[in-house]
Coordinates of C-alpha atoms and ligand atoms in Angstrom, one line a residue:
M1 CA 19.4 -16.5 19.1
F2 CA 15.8 -17.4 18.3
S3 CA 14.3 -20.9 18.7
S4 CA 11.9 -22.7 16.4
T5 CA 9.1 -22.0 18.9
D6 CA 9.9 -18.3 18.7
Y7 CA 9.6 -18.5 14.9
S8 CA 6.3 -20.3 15.2
F9 CA 4.7 -17.8 17.6
M10 CA 6.0 -14.8 15.5
A11 CA 4.6 -16.4 12.4
Q12 CA 1.2 -16.6 14.2
A13 CA 1.5 -12.9 15.1
L14 CA 2.3 -12.1 11.5
R15 CA -0.8 -14.0 10.3
L16 CA -2.9 -12.0 12.8
A17 CA -1.3 -8.8 11.6
E18 CA -2.3 -9.7 8.0
K19 CA -6.0 -9.6 9.0
G20 CA -5.6 -5.8 9.0
L21 CA -4.4 -5.8 5.4
Y22 CA -7.4 -4.0 4.1
S23 CA -8.4 -2.0 7.2
A24 CA -5.6 -1.0 9.4
S25 CA -4.2 2.0 7.4
P26 CA -3.1 4.6 7.9
N27 CA -1.8 2.6 10.9
P28 CA 0.5 -0.3 10.4
R29 CA -0.8 -3.9 10.4
V30 CA 0.2 -5.4 13.7
G31 CA -0.3 -8.7 15.4
C32 CA 0.5 -9.9 19.0
V33 CA 0.6 -13.3 20.6
L34 CA 1.1 -13.8 24.4
V35 CA 2.7 -17.1 25.5
R36 CA 3.1 -18.6 28.9
D37 CA 4.6 -22.0 29.6
G38 CA 4.6 -22.8 25.9
Q39 CA 0.9 -22.1 25.5
V40 CA -0.8 -19.2 23.7
I41 CA -2.8 -17.4 26.4
G42 CA -4.1 -14.5 24.3
S43 CA -3.7 -12.9 20.9
G44 CA -4.9 -9.9 19.0
W45 CA -4.4 -7.7 16.0
H46 CA -5.1 -4.1 15.0
E47 CA -8.2 -3.7 12.9
R48 CA -8.6 0.0 12.2
A49 CA -7.3 3.4 13.3
G50 CA -9.0 4.5 16.5
G51 CA -9.6 0.9 17.5
H52 CA -7.4 -0.9 20.1
H53 CA -3.8 -1.8 19.2
A54 CA -2.9 -5.4 18.8
E55 CA -1.2 -5.6 22.2
I56 CA -4.3 -4.3 24.0
N57 CA -6.5 -6.8 22.3
A58 CA -4.1 -9.6 23.2
L59 CA -3.9 -8.5 26.8
S60 CA -7.7 -8.3 27.2
A61 CA -8.0 -11.8 25.6
A62 CA -5.5 -13.2 28.0
G63 CA -7.2 -11.7 31.1
A64 CA -5.4 -12.1 34.4
A65 CA -3.0 -14.9 33.2
V66 CA -0.4 -12.5 31.7
Q67 CA 2.1 -12.3 34.6
G68 CA 5.5 -13.7 33.5
A69 CA 4.3 -14.2 29.8
T70 CA 6.3 -13.6 26.7
A71 CA 4.8 -11.2 24.1
Y72 CA 5.5 -11.8 20.4
L73 CA 4.8 -8.6 18.5
T74 CA 5.3 -7.8 14.8
L75 CA 6.2 -4.1 15.5
E76 CA 7.7 -2.3 18.5
P77 CA 5.0 -1.2 20.9
C78 CA 4.0 2.4 20.9
S79 CA 5.4 4.6 23.7
H80 CA 3.5 7.9 22.9
H81 CA 0.0 9.0 23.8
G82 CA -1.7 9.0 20.3
R83 CA -5.3 8.1 19.6
T84 CA -5.0 5.5 22.4
P85 CA -2.7 5.2 25.6
P86 CA 0.8 3.8 24.9
C87 CA 1.0 0.0 24.6
A88 CA 4.5 -0.2 26.1
E89 CA 3.0 1.0 29.4
A90 CA 0.2 -1.5 29.2
L91 CA 2.6 -4.4 28.6
I92 CA 4.8 -3.3 31.6
K93 CA 1.7 -3.0 33.9
A94 CA 0.4 -6.4 32.8
G95 CA 3.7 -7.9 34.1
I96 CA 5.1 -9.6 31.0
A97 CA 8.6 -11.0 31.5
K98 CA 9.8 -10.9 27.9
L99 CA 9.1 -9.1 24.7
V100 CA 10.1 -10.4 21.2
I101 CA 9.5 -8.0 18.3
A102 CA 10.0 -8.4 14.6
M103 CA 11.1 -4.8 13.9
E104 CA 11.5 -1.4 15.6
D105 CA 9.1 1.4 14.9
P106 CA 10.1 2.9 11.5
N107 CA 9.1 6.4 12.6
P108 CA 12.5 8.0 13.4
L109 CA 10.9 10.3 16.0
V110 CA 9.8 7.4 18.2
S111 CA 11.9 4.4 17.0
G112 CA 13.5 2.5 19.9
R113 CA 11.5 4.2 22.6
G114 CA 8.9 1.5 23.2
C115 CA 11.6 -1.1 23.7
A116 CA 13.7 1.2 25.9
S117 CA 10.8 1.8 28.3
L118 CA 10.3 -2.0 28.7
K119 CA 14.0 -2.6 29.2
A120 CA 14.0 0.2 31.8
A121 CA 11.3 -1.7 33.6
G122 CA 13.5 -4.8 33.7
I123 CA 11.8 -6.7 30.9
E124 CA 14.0 -8.7 28.5
V125 CA 13.6 -7.5 24.9
Q126 CA 14.7 -9.2 21.7
S127 CA 14.3 -7.7 18.3
G128 CA 14.6 -8.7 14.6
L129 CA 12.7 -12.0 14.5
M130 CA 11.2 -12.4 11.0
E131 CA 11.9 -8.8 10.3
A132 CA 11.8 -9.2 6.5
E133 CA 8.3 -10.6 6.6
A134 CA 7.2 -7.8 9.0
R135 CA 8.7 -5.1 6.8
A136 CA 7.0 -6.5 3.7
L137 CA 3.6 -6.4 5.5
N138 CA 4.0 -2.7 6.3
I139 CA 6.0 -1.6 3.3
G140 CA 3.8 1.5 2.7
F141 CA 3.7 2.6 6.4
I142 CA 7.5 2.2 6.6
S143 CA 8.0 4.1 3.3
R144 CA 5.8 7.0 4.6
M145 CA 7.6 7.2 7.9
A146 CA 11.2 6.8 6.6
R147 CA 10.9 8.5 3.1
K148 CA 7.9 10.8 3.5
R149 CA 6.4 9.2 0.5
P150 CA 4.0 6.3 0.0
W151 CA 5.1 2.9 -1.4
I152 CA 4.1 3.2 -5.1
R153 CA 3.0 0.1 -7.0
M154 CA 2.2 0.2 -10.7
K155 CA -0.2 -2.4 -12.0
I156 CA -0.2 -3.2 -15.7
A157 CA -2.3 -5.8 -17.7
A158 CA -0.8 -6.6 -21.0
S159 CA -0.7 -9.1 -23.8
L160 CA 2.3 -11.4 -24.1
D161 CA 3.7 -9.0 -26.7
G162 CA 3.6 -6.3 -24.1
K163 CA 0.6 -4.3 -25.4
T164 CA -1.9 -2.8 -23.1
A165 CA -4.5 -1.0 -25.3
L166 CA -5.5 -0.5 -28.9
N167 CA -4.6 2.8 -30.4
N168 CA -8.3 3.9 -30.0
G169 CA -7.7 3.6 -26.3
T170 CA -9.7 0.4 -25.7
S171 CA -7.9 -1.4 -22.9
Q172 CA -10.4 -3.4 -20.8
W173 CA -10.5 -7.1 -20.4
I174 CA -7.1 -8.2 -21.8
T175 CA -6.4 -10.4 -18.8
G176 CA -8.8 -13.1 -17.3
E177 CA -11.2 -13.1 -14.4
A178 CA -8.6 -14.4 -11.8
A179 CA -6.1 -11.7 -12.7
R180 CA -8.9 -9.1 -12.4
R181 CA -9.8 -10.4 -8.9
D182 CA -6.2 -10.4 -8.0
G183 CA -6.0 -6.7 -9.1
H184 CA -8.9 -6.0 -6.8
R185 CA -7.0 -7.4 -3.9
L186 CA -4.2 -5.0 -4.7
R187 CA -6.7 -2.2 -4.7
A188 CA -8.1 -3.3 -1.4
R189 CA -4.8 -3.2 0.4
S190 CA -3.9 0.3 -1.1
C191 CA -4.8 3.5 0.6
A192 CA -5.2 5.2 -2.8
V193 CA -5.7 4.1 -6.5
L194 CA -4.3 6.6 -8.9
T195 CA -5.0 7.0 -12.6
G196 CA -4.7 9.6 -15.4
I197 CA -7.2 11.6 -17.4
G198 CA -6.4 9.6 -20.5
T199 CA -7.7 6.4 -18.8
V200 CA -10.7 8.3 -17.4
L201 CA -11.7 9.5 -20.8
A202 CA -11.1 6.2 -22.6
D203 CA -12.5 3.7 -20.1
D204 CA -14.5 5.7 -17.5
P205 CA -13.3 3.3 -14.7
Q206 CA -14.8 3.3 -11.2
L207 CA -11.6 2.1 -9.6
T208 CA -13.5 0.7 -6.6
V209 CA -12.9 -2.6 -4.9
R210 CA -15.7 -4.9 -6.0
H211 CA -14.4 -8.5 -6.2
V212 CA -13.1 -8.9 -2.7
N213 CA -14.7 -8.1 0.7
T214 CA -13.4 -5.0 2.3
S215 CA -14.7 -2.5 5.0
R216 CA -13.2 0.5 3.2
Q217 CA -12.6 1.8 -0.3
P218 CA -9.3 3.3 -1.3
L219 CA -9.1 7.0 -2.1
R220 CA -9.4 7.6 -5.9
V221 CA -6.8 10.0 -7.3
V222 CA -6.8 11.4 -10.8
V223 CA -3.9 13.3 -12.5
D224 CA -5.6 15.7 -14.8
S225 CA -3.4 18.7 -15.8
R226 CA -6.1 20.6 -17.8
L227 CA -9.1 19.6 -15.7
D228 CA -10.7 17.7 -18.6
I229 CA -12.6 15.3 -16.3
P230 CA -16.3 15.2 -16.9
V231 CA -18.3 15.9 -13.7
D232 CA -20.3 12.8 -14.4
A233 CA -17.2 10.5 -14.7
G234 CA -17.8 7.1 -13.1
L235 CA -15.1 7.5 -10.5
L236 CA -16.5 10.7 -9.2
R237 CA -19.6 8.8 -7.9
G238 CA -19.3 8.6 -4.2
G239 CA -17.4 11.8 -3.4
G240 CA -14.1 12.5 -1.7
E241 CA -12.0 11.8 -4.8
L242 CA -8.8 13.8 -5.3
I243 CA -7.9 15.5 -8.5
F244 CA -4.4 16.9 -9.1
T245 CA -4.3 19.5 -11.8
A246 CA -1.9 22.1 -13.2
T247 CA -4.6 24.7 -14.0
A248 CA -6.5 26.9 -11.7
S249 CA -9.7 27.1 -13.7
E250 CA -12.1 28.3 -11.1
G251 CA -15.4 27.4 -12.8
K252 CA -14.4 23.8 -13.3
I253 CA -12.9 23.5 -9.8
L254 CA -16.3 24.7 -8.4
A255 CA -18.3 22.3 -10.5
L256 CA -16.1 19.4 -9.4
R257 CA -16.4 20.5 -5.7
E258 CA -20.1 20.5 -6.1
V259 CA -20.0 16.7 -7.0
G260 CA -17.9 16.1 -3.9
A261 CA -14.4 16.0 -5.4
R262 CA -11.4 17.8 -4.0
V263 CA -9.1 19.6 -6.5
I264 CA -5.5 20.4 -5.7
V265 CA -3.6 22.7 -8.1
L266 CA 0.0 21.6 -8.2
P267 CA 1.7 22.7 -11.4
G268 CA 5.0 21.2 -12.5
E269 CA 7.1 21.3 -15.6
N270 CA 5.7 21.6 -19.2
G271 CA 2.2 22.3 -18.1
G272 CA 1.9 19.0 -16.2
V273 CA 1.3 18.2 -12.6
D274 CA 4.2 18.1 -10.2
L275 CA 4.2 14.3 -9.7
A276 CA 6.8 14.2 -7.0
G277 CA 5.0 16.9 -5.1
M278 CA 1.8 15.0 -5.5
M279 CA 3.3 11.9 -3.9
Q280 CA 4.5 14.0 -1.0
Q281 CA 1.1 15.4 -0.5
L282 CA -0.4 11.9 -0.6
A283 CA 2.0 11.0 2.2
D284 CA 0.8 14.1 4.1
F285 CA -2.7 12.7 3.8
E286 CA -1.5 9.5 5.5
I287 CA -1.5 7.4 2.3
N288 CA 0.7 4.4 2.8
E289 CA 0.4 2.4 -0.4
V290 CA -0.6 3.9 -3.8
L291 CA -1.7 1.6 -6.7
I292 CA -1.2 3.2 -10.1
E293 CA -3.7 2.0 -12.8
A294 CA -3.0 4.3 -15.6
G295 CA -2.2 4.4 -19.3
F296 CA 1.1 4.4 -21.1
K297 CA 1.6 8.2 -20.9
L298 CA 1.3 8.7 -17.1
N299 CA 3.0 5.3 -16.5
G300 CA 6.0 6.6 -18.4
S301 CA 6.0 10.0 -16.7
L302 CA 5.9 8.3 -13.2
I303 CA 8.7 5.9 -14.1
N304 CA 10.8 8.7 -15.6
A305 CA 10.4 10.7 -12.5
G306 CA 11.6 7.8 -10.3
L307 CA 8.2 7.6 -8.6
V308 CA 7.5 3.8 -9.0
D309 CA 8.8 1.3 -6.4
E310 CA 7.2 -1.9 -7.7
L311 CA 5.8 -3.1 -11.0
I312 CA 3.1 -5.7 -11.0
I313 CA 2.6 -6.9 -14.6
Y314 CA -0.1 -9.4 -15.6
L315 CA 0.7 -11.0 -18.9
A316 CA -2.2 -12.6 -20.8
P317 CA -1.6 -15.4 -23.3
C318 CA -2.6 -13.5 -26.4
L319 CA -0.9 -11.2 -29.0
I320 CA -2.3 -7.8 -29.9
G321 CA 0.2 -6.7 -32.5
D322 CA 2.8 -4.0 -33.0
A323 CA 0.4 -1.1 -33.8
A324 CA -1.2 -1.2 -30.3
R325 CA 0.0 0.7 -27.3
G326 CA 2.8 -0.4 -25.0
M327 CA 3.0 -0.4 -21.2
M328 CA 4.7 2.9 -20.7
K329 CA 5.9 5.8 -22.8
L330 CA 9.7 6.0 -22.2
P331 CA 12.3 8.0 -24.2
E332 CA 14.0 6.2 -27.1
L333 CA 17.4 4.9 -26.2
A334 CA 20.4 5.3 -28.4
N335 CA 22.4 2.8 -26.4
L336 CA 21.2 -0.4 -24.8
A337 CA 23.5 0.2 -21.9
D338 CA 21.0 2.9 -20.8
K339 CA 18.2 0.4 -20.3
R340 CA 16.3 0.5 -17.1
A341 CA 17.3 -2.6 -15.1
L342 CA 14.6 -4.5 -13.1
K343 CA 14.7 -7.2 -10.6
I344 CA 12.0 -9.9 -10.7
N345 CA 11.0 -10.6 -7.1
D346 CA 8.1 -13.0 -7.8
V347 CA 6.5 -14.8 -10.7
R348 CA 3.4 -16.9 -10.6
M349 CA 0.3 -18.0 -12.6
V350 CA -2.9 -16.3 -11.8
G351 CA -5.6 -18.2 -13.6
T352 CA -4.4 -18.4 -17.2
D353 CA -2.2 -15.3 -16.9
I354 CA 1.3 -14.7 -15.5
R355 CA 1.9 -12.2 -12.7
L356 CA 5.3 -10.7 -12.5
T357 CA 6.3 -8.6 -9.5
C358 CA 9.4 -6.5 -10.2
G359 CA 11.4 -3.9 -8.4
F360 CA 13.8 -1.3 -9.8
S361 CA 17.4 -2.3 -9.2
Ligands
ZN1 ZN1 0.1 0.8 20.6

């Protein structure tokens, strides 16, 4: 149903959409290519919330030449009046003859409406071209719309024998420079980076994006059930950080507010934070992708609670030994049949380290 030129133009639109990888959230990353007589006459992408949508940028780049054109768009055009007027209307007014989209809007409240209004205006609409690629690009936005929860990645740096830290908590610099830079790319595309109080106390990390260029920093989130975080912790510099706790200790909450942090009291079981409730709240705050950079305790709790969608494991060519800490604290199994099965979706070298990308099957 789609020709090789269709694929080529949609691939261009996807590459444009990818330009919004670090900046478009909470909106989806979207690209648009306008084609007439086999020639690209305009293209655009969505840079940031409040800015023009990809279609509008492409239409203004094309100018008056749009009549009879085909629009290749990585996501169904919006049909509702949000921060900007609907793009479906703009495409109809511009006089395009055909629309090819990679995927429909994942928001169940509006899905299909943009395409329906174009069809009603007599415009030919085709859907599903390179849909898998488009879905991967907006995996967090789709998750938030469809599941009311962010897409949750867990990043772990370990030795080849699966150890992440010494027993005294020292965990920095197991992997090499290239893996660290790659980790910063993961941070840059995430809306939030989440850690636990154990990591804050042991490493005092900043969790900012430093090794890649980005126009925005992810929200920093700490799980701290007893509010043990020092007010001068490195990651509290900058303000706006979010701390989830299980205790309503007023004095400490006030002290943290004074340094610009926000504290949310969300008690769960056994004196801990309600982790599933926390992820729901993050979705309410329009967080599409969460990157977990925590220690073995919180890693284990999140996996046990079924709150991890993807594991990204960097394995460094070194051995640390059996006495050191593992990747995640999971309950002991009596039977190997109870093991958690994973699916390896990608494996590659990053510098001198191996990067594994796994999903839960
Ligand atoms: Zn739009």
